[in-house]
Coordinates of C-alpha atoms and ligand atoms in Angstrom, one line a residue:
Chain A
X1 CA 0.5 -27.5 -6.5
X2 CA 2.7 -27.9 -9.3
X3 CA 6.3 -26.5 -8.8
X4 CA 7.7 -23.0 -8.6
X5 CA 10.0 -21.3 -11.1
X6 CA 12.2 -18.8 -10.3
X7 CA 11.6 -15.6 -12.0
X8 CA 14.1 -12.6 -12.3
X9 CA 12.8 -9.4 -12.4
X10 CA 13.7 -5.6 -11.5
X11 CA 11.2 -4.3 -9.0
X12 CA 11.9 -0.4 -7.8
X13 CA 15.0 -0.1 -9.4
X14 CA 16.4 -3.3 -7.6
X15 CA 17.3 -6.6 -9.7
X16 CA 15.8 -10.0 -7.6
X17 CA 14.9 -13.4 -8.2
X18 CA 11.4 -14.8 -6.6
X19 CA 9.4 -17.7 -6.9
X20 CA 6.5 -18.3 -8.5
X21 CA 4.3 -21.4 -9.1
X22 CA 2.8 -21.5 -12.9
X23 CA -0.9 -20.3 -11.6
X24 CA 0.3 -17.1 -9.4
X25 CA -0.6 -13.8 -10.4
X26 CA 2.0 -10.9 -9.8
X27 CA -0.1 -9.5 -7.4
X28 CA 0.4 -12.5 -5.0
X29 CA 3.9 -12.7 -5.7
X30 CA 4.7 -9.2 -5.2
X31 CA 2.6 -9.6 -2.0
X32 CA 3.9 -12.3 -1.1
X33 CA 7.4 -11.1 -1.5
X34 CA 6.7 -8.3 1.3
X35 CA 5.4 -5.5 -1.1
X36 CA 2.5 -5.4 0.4
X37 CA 1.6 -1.3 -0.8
X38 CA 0.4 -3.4 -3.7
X39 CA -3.1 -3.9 -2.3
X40 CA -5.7 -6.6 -3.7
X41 CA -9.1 -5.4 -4.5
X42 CA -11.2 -8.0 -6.0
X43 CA -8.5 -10.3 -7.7
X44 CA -10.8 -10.5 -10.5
X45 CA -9.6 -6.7 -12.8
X46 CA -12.2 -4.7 -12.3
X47 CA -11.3 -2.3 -9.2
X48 CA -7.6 -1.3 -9.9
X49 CA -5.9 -1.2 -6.5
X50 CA -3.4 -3.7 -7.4
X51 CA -2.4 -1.4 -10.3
X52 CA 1.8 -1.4 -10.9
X53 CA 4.0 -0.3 -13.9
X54 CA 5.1 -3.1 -16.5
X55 CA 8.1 -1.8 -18.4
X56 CA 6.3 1.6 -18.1
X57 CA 2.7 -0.2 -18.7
X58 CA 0.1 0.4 -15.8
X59 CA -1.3 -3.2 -15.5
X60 CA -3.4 -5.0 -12.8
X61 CA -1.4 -7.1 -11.4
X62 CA -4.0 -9.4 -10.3
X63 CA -4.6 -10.1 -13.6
X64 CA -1.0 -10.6 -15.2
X65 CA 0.3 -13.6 -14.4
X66 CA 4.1 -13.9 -12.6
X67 CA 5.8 -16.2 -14.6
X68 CA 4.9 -14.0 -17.8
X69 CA 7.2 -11.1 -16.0
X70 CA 10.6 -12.7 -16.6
X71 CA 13.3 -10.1 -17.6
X72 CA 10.9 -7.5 -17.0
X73 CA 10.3 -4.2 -15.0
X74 CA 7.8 -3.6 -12.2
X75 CA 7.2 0.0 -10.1
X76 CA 4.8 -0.2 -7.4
X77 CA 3.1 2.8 -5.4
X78 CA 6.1 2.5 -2.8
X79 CA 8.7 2.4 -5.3
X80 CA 7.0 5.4 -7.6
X81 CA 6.2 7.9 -4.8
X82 CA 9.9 8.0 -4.1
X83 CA 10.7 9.0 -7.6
X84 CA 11.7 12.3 -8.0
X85 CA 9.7 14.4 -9.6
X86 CA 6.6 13.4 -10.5
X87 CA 6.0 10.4 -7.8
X88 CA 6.7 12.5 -4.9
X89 CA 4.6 15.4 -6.1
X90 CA 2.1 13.4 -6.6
X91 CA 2.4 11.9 -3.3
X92 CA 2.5 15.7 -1.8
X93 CA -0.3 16.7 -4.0
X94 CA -2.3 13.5 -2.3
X95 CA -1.7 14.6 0.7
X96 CA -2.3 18.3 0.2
X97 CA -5.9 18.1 -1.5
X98 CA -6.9 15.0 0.4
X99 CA -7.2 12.6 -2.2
X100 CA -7.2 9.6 0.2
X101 CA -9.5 8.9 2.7
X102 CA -9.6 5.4 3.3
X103 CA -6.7 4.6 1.5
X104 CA -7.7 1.5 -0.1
X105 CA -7.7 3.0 -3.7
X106 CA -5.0 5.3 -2.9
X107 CA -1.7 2.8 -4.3
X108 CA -3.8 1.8 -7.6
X109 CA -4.4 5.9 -8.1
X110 CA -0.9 6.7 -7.2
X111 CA 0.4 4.1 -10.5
X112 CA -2.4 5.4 -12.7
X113 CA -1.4 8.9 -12.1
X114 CA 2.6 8.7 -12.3
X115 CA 1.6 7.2 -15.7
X116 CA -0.9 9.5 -16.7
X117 CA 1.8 12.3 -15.4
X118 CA 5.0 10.4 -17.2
X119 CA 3.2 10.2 -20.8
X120 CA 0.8 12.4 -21.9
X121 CA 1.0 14.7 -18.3
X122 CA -1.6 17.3 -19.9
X123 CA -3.4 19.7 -17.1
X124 CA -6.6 18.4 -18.8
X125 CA -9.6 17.2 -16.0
X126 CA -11.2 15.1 -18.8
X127 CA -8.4 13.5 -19.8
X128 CA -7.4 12.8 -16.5
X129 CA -11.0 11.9 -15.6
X130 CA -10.4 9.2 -18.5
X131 CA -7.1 8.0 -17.3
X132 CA -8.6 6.9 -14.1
X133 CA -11.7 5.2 -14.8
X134 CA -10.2 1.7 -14.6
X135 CA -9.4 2.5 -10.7
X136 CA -12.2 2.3 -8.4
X137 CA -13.2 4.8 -5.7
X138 CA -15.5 4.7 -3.0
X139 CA -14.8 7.1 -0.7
X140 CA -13.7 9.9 -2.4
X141 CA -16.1 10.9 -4.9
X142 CA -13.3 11.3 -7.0
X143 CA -13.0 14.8 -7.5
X144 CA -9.7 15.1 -5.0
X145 CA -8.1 12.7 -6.8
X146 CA -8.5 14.2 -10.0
X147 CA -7.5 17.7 -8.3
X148 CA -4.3 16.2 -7.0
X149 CA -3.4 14.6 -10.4
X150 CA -4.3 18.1 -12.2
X151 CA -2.8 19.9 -9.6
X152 CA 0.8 17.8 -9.7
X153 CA 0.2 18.0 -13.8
X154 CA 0.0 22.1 -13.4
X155 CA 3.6 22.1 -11.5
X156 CA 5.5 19.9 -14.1
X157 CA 4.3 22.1 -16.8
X158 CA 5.3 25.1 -14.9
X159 CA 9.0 23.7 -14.0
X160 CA 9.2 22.4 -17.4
X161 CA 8.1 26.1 -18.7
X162 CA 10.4 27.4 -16.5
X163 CA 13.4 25.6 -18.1
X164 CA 12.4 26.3 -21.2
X165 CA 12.7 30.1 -20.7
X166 CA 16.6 29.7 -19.3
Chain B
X1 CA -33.4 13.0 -27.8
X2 CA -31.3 14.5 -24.8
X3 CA -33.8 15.7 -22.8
X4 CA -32.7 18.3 -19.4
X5 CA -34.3 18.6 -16.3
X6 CA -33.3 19.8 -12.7
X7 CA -34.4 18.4 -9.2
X8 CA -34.4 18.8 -5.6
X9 CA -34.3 17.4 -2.3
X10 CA -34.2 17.8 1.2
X11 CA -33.2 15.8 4.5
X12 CA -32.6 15.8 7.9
X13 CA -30.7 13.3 9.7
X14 CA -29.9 12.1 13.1
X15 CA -26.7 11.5 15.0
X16 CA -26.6 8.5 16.6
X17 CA -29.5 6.3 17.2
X18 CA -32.9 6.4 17.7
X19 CA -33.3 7.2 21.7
X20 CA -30.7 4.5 23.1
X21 CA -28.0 5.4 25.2
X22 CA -25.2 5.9 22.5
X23 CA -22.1 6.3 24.4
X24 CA -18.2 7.2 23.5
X25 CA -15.4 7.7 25.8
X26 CA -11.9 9.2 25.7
X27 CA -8.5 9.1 28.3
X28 CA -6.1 11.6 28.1
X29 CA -2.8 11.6 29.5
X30 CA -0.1 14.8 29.4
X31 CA 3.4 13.8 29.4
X32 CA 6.2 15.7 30.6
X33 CA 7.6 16.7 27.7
X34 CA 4.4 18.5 27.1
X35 CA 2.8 15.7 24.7
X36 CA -0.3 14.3 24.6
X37 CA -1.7 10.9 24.1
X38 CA -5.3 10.9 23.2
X39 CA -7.0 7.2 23.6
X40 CA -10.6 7.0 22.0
X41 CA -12.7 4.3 20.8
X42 CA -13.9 5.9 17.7
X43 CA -12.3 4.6 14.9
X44 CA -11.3 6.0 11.9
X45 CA -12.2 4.3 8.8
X46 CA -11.2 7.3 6.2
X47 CA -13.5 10.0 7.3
X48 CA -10.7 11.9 9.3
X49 CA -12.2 11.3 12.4
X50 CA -8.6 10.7 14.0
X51 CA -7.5 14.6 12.7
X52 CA -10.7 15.5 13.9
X53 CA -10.3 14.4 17.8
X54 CA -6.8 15.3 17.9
X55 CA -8.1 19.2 16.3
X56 CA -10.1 19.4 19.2
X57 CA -8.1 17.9 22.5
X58 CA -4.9 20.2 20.9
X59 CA -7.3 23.3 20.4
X60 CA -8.8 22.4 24.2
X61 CA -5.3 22.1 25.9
X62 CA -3.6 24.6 23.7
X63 CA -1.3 22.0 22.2
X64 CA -0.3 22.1 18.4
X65 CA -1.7 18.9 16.5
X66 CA 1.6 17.1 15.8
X67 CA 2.0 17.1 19.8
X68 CA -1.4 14.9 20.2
X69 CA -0.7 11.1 19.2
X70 CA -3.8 9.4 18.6
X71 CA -4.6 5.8 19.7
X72 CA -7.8 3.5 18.3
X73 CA -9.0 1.1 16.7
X74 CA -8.1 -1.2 19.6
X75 CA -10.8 -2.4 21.7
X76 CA -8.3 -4.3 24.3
X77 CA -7.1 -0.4 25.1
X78 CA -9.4 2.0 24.0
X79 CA -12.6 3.1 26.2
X80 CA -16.1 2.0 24.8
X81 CA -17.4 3.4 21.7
X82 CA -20.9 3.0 19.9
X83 CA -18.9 2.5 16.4
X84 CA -18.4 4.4 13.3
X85 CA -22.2 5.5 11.7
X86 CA -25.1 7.7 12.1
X87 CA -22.9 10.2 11.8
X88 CA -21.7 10.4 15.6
X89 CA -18.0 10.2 15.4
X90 CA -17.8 14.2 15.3
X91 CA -20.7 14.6 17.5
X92 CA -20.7 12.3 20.4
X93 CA -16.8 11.2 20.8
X94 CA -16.0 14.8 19.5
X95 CA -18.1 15.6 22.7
X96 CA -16.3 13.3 24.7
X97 CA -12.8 14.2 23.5
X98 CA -13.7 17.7 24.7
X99 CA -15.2 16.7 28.3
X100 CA -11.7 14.9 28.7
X101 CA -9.5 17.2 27.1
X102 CA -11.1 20.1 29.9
X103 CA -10.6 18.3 32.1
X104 CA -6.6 17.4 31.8
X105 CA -6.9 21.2 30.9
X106 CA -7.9 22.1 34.4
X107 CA -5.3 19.8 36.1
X108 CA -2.7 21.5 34.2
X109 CA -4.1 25.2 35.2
X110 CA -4.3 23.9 38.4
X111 CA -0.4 22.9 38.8
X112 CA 0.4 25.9 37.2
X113 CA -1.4 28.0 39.4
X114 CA 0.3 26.5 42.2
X115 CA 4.0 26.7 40.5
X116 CA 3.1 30.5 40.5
X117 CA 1.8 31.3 43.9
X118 CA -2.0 32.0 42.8
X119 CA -4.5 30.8 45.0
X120 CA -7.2 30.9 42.0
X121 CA -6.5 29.4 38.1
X122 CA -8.8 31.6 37.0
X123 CA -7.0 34.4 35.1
X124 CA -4.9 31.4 33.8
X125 CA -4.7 31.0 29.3
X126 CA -3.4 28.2 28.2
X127 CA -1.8 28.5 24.1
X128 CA 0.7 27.2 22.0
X129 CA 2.3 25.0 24.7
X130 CA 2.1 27.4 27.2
X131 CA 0.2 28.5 30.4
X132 CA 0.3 32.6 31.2
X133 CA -2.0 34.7 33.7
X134 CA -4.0 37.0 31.0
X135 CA -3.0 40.4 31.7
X136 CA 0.6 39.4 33.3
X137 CA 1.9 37.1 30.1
X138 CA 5.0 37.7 31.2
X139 CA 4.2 35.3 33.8
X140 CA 4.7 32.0 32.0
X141 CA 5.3 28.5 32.0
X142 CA 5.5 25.8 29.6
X143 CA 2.7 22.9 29.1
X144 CA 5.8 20.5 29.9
X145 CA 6.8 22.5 33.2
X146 CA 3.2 21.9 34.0
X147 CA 2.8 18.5 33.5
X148 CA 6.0 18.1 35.5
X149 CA 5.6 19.8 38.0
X150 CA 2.1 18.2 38.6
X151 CA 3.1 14.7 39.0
X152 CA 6.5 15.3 40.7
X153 CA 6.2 17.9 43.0
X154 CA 2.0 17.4 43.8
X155 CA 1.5 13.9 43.1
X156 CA -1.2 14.2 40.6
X157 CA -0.6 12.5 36.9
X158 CA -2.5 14.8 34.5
X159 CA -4.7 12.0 33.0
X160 CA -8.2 12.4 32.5
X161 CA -11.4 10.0 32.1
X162 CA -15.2 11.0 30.8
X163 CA -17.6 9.9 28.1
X164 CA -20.3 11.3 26.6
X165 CA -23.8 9.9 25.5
X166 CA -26.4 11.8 24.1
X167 CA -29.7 12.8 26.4
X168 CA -32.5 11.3 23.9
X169 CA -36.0 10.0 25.1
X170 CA -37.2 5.9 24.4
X171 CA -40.3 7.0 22.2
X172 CA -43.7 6.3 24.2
X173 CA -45.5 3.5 22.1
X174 CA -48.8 4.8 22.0
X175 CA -48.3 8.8 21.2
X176 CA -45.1 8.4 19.6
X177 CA -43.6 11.3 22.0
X178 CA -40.3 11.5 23.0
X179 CA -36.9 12.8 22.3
X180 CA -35.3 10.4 20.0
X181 CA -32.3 12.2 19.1
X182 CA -30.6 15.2 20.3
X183 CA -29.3 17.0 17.1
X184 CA -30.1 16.4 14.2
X185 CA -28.5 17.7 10.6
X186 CA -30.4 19.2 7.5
X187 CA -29.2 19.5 3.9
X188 CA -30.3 20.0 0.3
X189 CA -29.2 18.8 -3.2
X190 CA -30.0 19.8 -6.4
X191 CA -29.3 17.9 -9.4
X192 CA -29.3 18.2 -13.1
X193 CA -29.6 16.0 -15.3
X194 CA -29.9 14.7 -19.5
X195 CA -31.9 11.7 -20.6
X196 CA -31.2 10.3 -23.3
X197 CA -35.1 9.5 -24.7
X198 CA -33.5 7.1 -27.2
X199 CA -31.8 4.8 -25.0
X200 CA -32.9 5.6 -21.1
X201 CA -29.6 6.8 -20.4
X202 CA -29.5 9.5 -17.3
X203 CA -26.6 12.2 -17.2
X204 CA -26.0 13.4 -13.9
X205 CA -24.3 16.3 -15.7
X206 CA -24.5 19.1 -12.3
X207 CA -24.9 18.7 -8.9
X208 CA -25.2 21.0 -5.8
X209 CA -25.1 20.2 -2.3
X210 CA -25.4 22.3 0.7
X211 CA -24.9 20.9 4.1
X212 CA -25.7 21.9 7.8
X213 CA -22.9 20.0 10.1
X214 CA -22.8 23.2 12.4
X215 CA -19.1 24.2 12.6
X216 CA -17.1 22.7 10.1
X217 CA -14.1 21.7 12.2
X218 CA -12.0 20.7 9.2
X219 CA -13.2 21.9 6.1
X220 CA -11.4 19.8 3.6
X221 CA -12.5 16.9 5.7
X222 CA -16.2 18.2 5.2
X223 CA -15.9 18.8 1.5
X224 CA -14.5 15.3 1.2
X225 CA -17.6 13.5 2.6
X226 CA -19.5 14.8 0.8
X227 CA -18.4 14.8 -2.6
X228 CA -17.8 11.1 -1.9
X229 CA -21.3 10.9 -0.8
X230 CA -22.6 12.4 -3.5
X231 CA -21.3 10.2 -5.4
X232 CA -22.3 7.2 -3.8
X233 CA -26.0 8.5 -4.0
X234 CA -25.6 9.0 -7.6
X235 CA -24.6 5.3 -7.1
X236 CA -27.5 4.3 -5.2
X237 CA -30.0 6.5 -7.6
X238 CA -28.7 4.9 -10.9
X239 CA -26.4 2.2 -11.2
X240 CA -26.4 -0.4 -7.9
X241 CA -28.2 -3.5 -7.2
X242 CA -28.3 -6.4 -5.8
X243 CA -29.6 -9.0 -8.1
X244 CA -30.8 -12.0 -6.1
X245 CA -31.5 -15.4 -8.1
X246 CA -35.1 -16.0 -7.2
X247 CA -34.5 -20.0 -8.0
X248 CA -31.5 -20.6 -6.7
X249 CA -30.7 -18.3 -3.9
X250 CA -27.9 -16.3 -3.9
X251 CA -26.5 -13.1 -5.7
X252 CA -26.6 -13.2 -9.2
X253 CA -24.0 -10.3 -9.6
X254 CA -21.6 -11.1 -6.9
X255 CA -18.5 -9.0 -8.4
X256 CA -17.5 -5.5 -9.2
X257 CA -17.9 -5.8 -12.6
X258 CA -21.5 -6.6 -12.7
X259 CA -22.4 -4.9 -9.5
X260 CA -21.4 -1.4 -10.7
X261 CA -20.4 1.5 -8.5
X262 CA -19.9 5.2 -10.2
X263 CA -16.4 5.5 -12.1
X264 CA -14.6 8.8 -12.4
X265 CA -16.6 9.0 -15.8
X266 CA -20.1 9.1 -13.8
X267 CA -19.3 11.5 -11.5
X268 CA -20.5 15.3 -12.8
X269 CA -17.2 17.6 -13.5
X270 CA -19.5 20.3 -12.1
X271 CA -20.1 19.7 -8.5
X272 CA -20.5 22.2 -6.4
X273 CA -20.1 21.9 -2.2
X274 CA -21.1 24.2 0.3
X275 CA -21.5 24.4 4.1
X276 CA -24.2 26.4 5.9
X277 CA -22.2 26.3 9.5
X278 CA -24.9 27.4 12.0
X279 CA -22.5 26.3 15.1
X280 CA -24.9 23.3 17.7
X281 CA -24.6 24.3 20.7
X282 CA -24.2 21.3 22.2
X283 CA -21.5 19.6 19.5
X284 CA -17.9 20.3 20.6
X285 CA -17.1 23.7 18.8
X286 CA -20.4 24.3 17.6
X287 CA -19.8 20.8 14.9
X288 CA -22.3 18.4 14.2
X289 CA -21.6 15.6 11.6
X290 CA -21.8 15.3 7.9
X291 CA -20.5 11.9 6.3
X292 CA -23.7 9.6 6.3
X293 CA -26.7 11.6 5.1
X294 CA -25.0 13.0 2.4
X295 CA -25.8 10.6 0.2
X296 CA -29.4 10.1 1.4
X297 CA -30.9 13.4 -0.7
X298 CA -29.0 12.6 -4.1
X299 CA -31.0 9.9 -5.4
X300 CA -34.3 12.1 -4.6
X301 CA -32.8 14.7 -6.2
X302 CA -31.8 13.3 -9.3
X303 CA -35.3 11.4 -9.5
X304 CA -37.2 14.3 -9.5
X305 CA -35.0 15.6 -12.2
X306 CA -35.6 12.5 -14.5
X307 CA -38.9 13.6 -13.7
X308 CA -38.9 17.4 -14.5
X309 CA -37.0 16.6 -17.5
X310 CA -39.2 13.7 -18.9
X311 CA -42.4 13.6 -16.6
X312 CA -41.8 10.0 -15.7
X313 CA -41.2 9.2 -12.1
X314 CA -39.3 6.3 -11.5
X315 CA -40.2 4.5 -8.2
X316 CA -37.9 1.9 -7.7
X317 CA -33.9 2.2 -7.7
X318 CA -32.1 2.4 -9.5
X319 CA -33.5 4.3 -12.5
X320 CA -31.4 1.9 -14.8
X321 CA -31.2 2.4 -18.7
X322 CA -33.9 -0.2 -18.9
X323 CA -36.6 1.1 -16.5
X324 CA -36.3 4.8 -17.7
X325 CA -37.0 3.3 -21.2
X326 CA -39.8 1.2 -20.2
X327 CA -41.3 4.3 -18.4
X328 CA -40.7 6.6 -21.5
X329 CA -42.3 4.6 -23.9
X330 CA -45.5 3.8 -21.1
X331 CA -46.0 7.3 -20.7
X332 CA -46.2 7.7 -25.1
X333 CA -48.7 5.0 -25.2
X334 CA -50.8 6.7 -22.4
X335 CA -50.3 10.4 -24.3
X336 CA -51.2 8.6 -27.8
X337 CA -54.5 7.5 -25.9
Ligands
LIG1 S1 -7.4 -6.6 -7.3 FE1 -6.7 -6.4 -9.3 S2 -8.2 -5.2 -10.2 FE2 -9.0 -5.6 -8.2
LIG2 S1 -10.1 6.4 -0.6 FE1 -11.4 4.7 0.0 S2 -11.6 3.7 -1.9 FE2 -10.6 5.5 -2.5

């Protein structure tokens, strides 16, 4: 094992210093480190549970290595569903149209929609359909999940509609 | 060329297995402040079959859902079960959940009707937390008064015990008569789909699928097996296999990225669920079960549709890219002569 660095980053808001050997991926430091919402799929990229939010990037963190997040910004699921507006929705809307069932997927969806939600955000299903495609599903056919993220997408525009009209 | 075709299937399907005892057990206890704490052996492992026992021991002792805590998954406390498949979670510990929950039920009337000065529980409803004599509601008393009074005053806890294991038949080896289940569930799909003539592509672009689970106890629960066992059908029918090294040994495509299961992108925008809920007698409520077999008719389906839309019939799964095109250029030479 060669040594461990430290490496300073903000994760959910909050600014802390962890260690890392050279090899690690974020995933296992982030698990490591207690976040364990971050879940690990396949370690390999290609099922999207350990999904988080670079500097406002949705990245597998299995697949980005630790030491390469110096300085930098990480969201989890945990830390987005607790964001006002669109994480908690989102969260709500999860719950309401029963996008989870075994749960597994569930954090890796969460990231993938709070970024689909905090860029583009369009009530489109395609788009949407698109935006999810790098996150594996095996329980739920899908179809809730995309309702949820559609469904939380509706809202915003509504509010933002709303506001617009004041 | 995109070529369109439409295709159908049919199933039925068993709960539990093939005439073997297939048991599942439940304990109840009521507390005193009018809780209840529901111990099963079922586990849930995303199907919802935790909502789904607690739906029907609150429905059963007229408690509200938040008031029954579930605990599983936890062989060291929980009663026996057969395990999570064959669909017979809703079935068979549903069925047991309901035995156990009647029975805590009639301890509880019992008390009550004691507390009250009957001599018979009869003309006792239990609701929303409380116990009242039908056409006296005035004459009340809470769940938790119950409960109380039950194991202070007269000495009996309100826990209950019972299980529940299916009557089936061992088939007789020579006629092949007996009973090997006791319900069984029925469904159709019906797929449409595009083939690409050019590259062997298939397009599952609609799907259909109507399921008999009797009495759908929780609706969003049904609608949620099944779409996601659809899609593992579509799965199943087009994309997934196993490729074992014939030299070597072993699994060639050990990984999710070359043993592919549907993305959001394969799954058909348009899929339409439905429920015919003809209520089974013997399931608790009139339910049955849904989550296995719905994938079972999809890959059928969506074969006979490559079929009706091409007139090749693929008969080994999956219909990959490569074995629709192999098909589709067999079945020119043949036409050519
Ligand atoms: S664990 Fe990172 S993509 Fe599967
Ligand atoms: S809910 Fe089980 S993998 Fe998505």
């Amino acid at each position: 094992m060669s040594e461990k660095v430290a490496v300073s980053l903000k994760i959910n808001g909050k600014e802390v210093t962890l260690l890392a050997a050279p090899e690690q991926n974020l995933l296992r430091l982030l698990r490591e480190n207690g976040y364990v919402e971050v879940k690990c799929g396949c370690e390999e990229g290609d099922c999207g549970t350990c999904t988080v939010l670079l500097d406002g990037l949705s990245v597998k963190s299995c697949v980005t290595p630790a030491c390469a997040c110096e300085g930098r910004e990480v969201w989890t699921a945990a830390g987005v569903s607790r964001q006002e507006r669109i994480g908690r929705l989102l969260r709500d809307n999860f719950a309401k149209y029963g996008a989870s069932q075994c749960g597994f997927c569930t954090p890796g969806m969460m990231v993938t929609g709070v970024n689909y939600l905090m860029n583009n955000g369009v009530p489109d299903r395609q788009a949407i359909r698109a935006a999810i495609s790098g996150n594996l599903c095996r329980c739920t056919g899908y179809k809730k999940i995309i309702d949820a993220i559609y469904h939380t997408a509706q809202e915003l525009r509504r509010e933002t509609a709303g506001e617009g009209m004041l | 060329m995109i070529k369109k075709g439409t295709g159908m299937a049919c199933m039925f399907y068993p709960n539990g297995s093939t005439g073997k005892a297939n048991p599942a057990g439940a304990f109840i206890k009521i507390n005193h402040d009018g809780t209840a704490v529901l111990n099963i052996g079922a586990t849930d492992i995303g199907q919802g079959s935790n909502t789904c026992m607690a739906q029907i021991a609150a429905q059963e002792m007229g408690l509200k859902l938040s008031q029954v805590r579930v605990v599983t998954g936890d062989t060291e406390l929980t009663p026996y079960d057969a395990g999570t498949g064959a669909c017979r979670v809703t079935y068979i510990a549903g069925n047991a959940v309901q035995k156990t929950a009647r029975k805590a039920k009639r301890l509880l009337l019992d008390a009550a009707a004691r507390k009250m000065g009957l001599i018979h529980s009869g003309q006792l409803v239990i609701e929303e937390g409380e116990i009242f004599l039908r056409y006296w509601p005035a004459k009340r008393m809470t769940i938790a008064e119950a409960a109380t009074y039950s194991e202070r005053i007269l000495g009996q806890p309100i826990i209950a015990v019972d299980s529940y294991s299916p009557a089936t038949m061992p088939l007789e080896e020579e006629s092949g008569q007996g009973m090997p289940f006791e319900v069984s569930i029925y469904a159709t799909q019906i797929a449409e789909v595009e083939v690409d003539t050019d590259t062997g592509e298939v397009k599952v672009t609609k799907l259909v699928a109507v399921h008999d689970c009797g009495k759908m106890l929780n609706p969003m629960l049904v609608e949620g097996q099944i779409e996601g066992g659809v899609v593992t059908g579509i799965g199943y029918g087009l994309y997934e296999q196993i490729i074992e090294d014939p030299v070597e040994g072993g699994i060639r495509n050990p990984s999710l990225a070359t043993y592919q299961i549907p993305t959001s992108l394969d799954v058909p925008e348009d899929m339409v669920i439905d429920c015919v809920e003809i209520p089974e007698e013997k399931g608790p409520y009139g339910a049955k079960g849904v989550s296995e077999p719905t994938c079972n008719p999809t890959a059928p389906a969506i074969i006979n549709a490559i079929y009706n839309a091409t007139g090749v019939r693929i008969r080994d799964l999956p219909a990959t890219r490569e074995k629709v095109l192999f098909a589709l250029r067999e079945l020119e030479r043949k036409e050519e002569g």
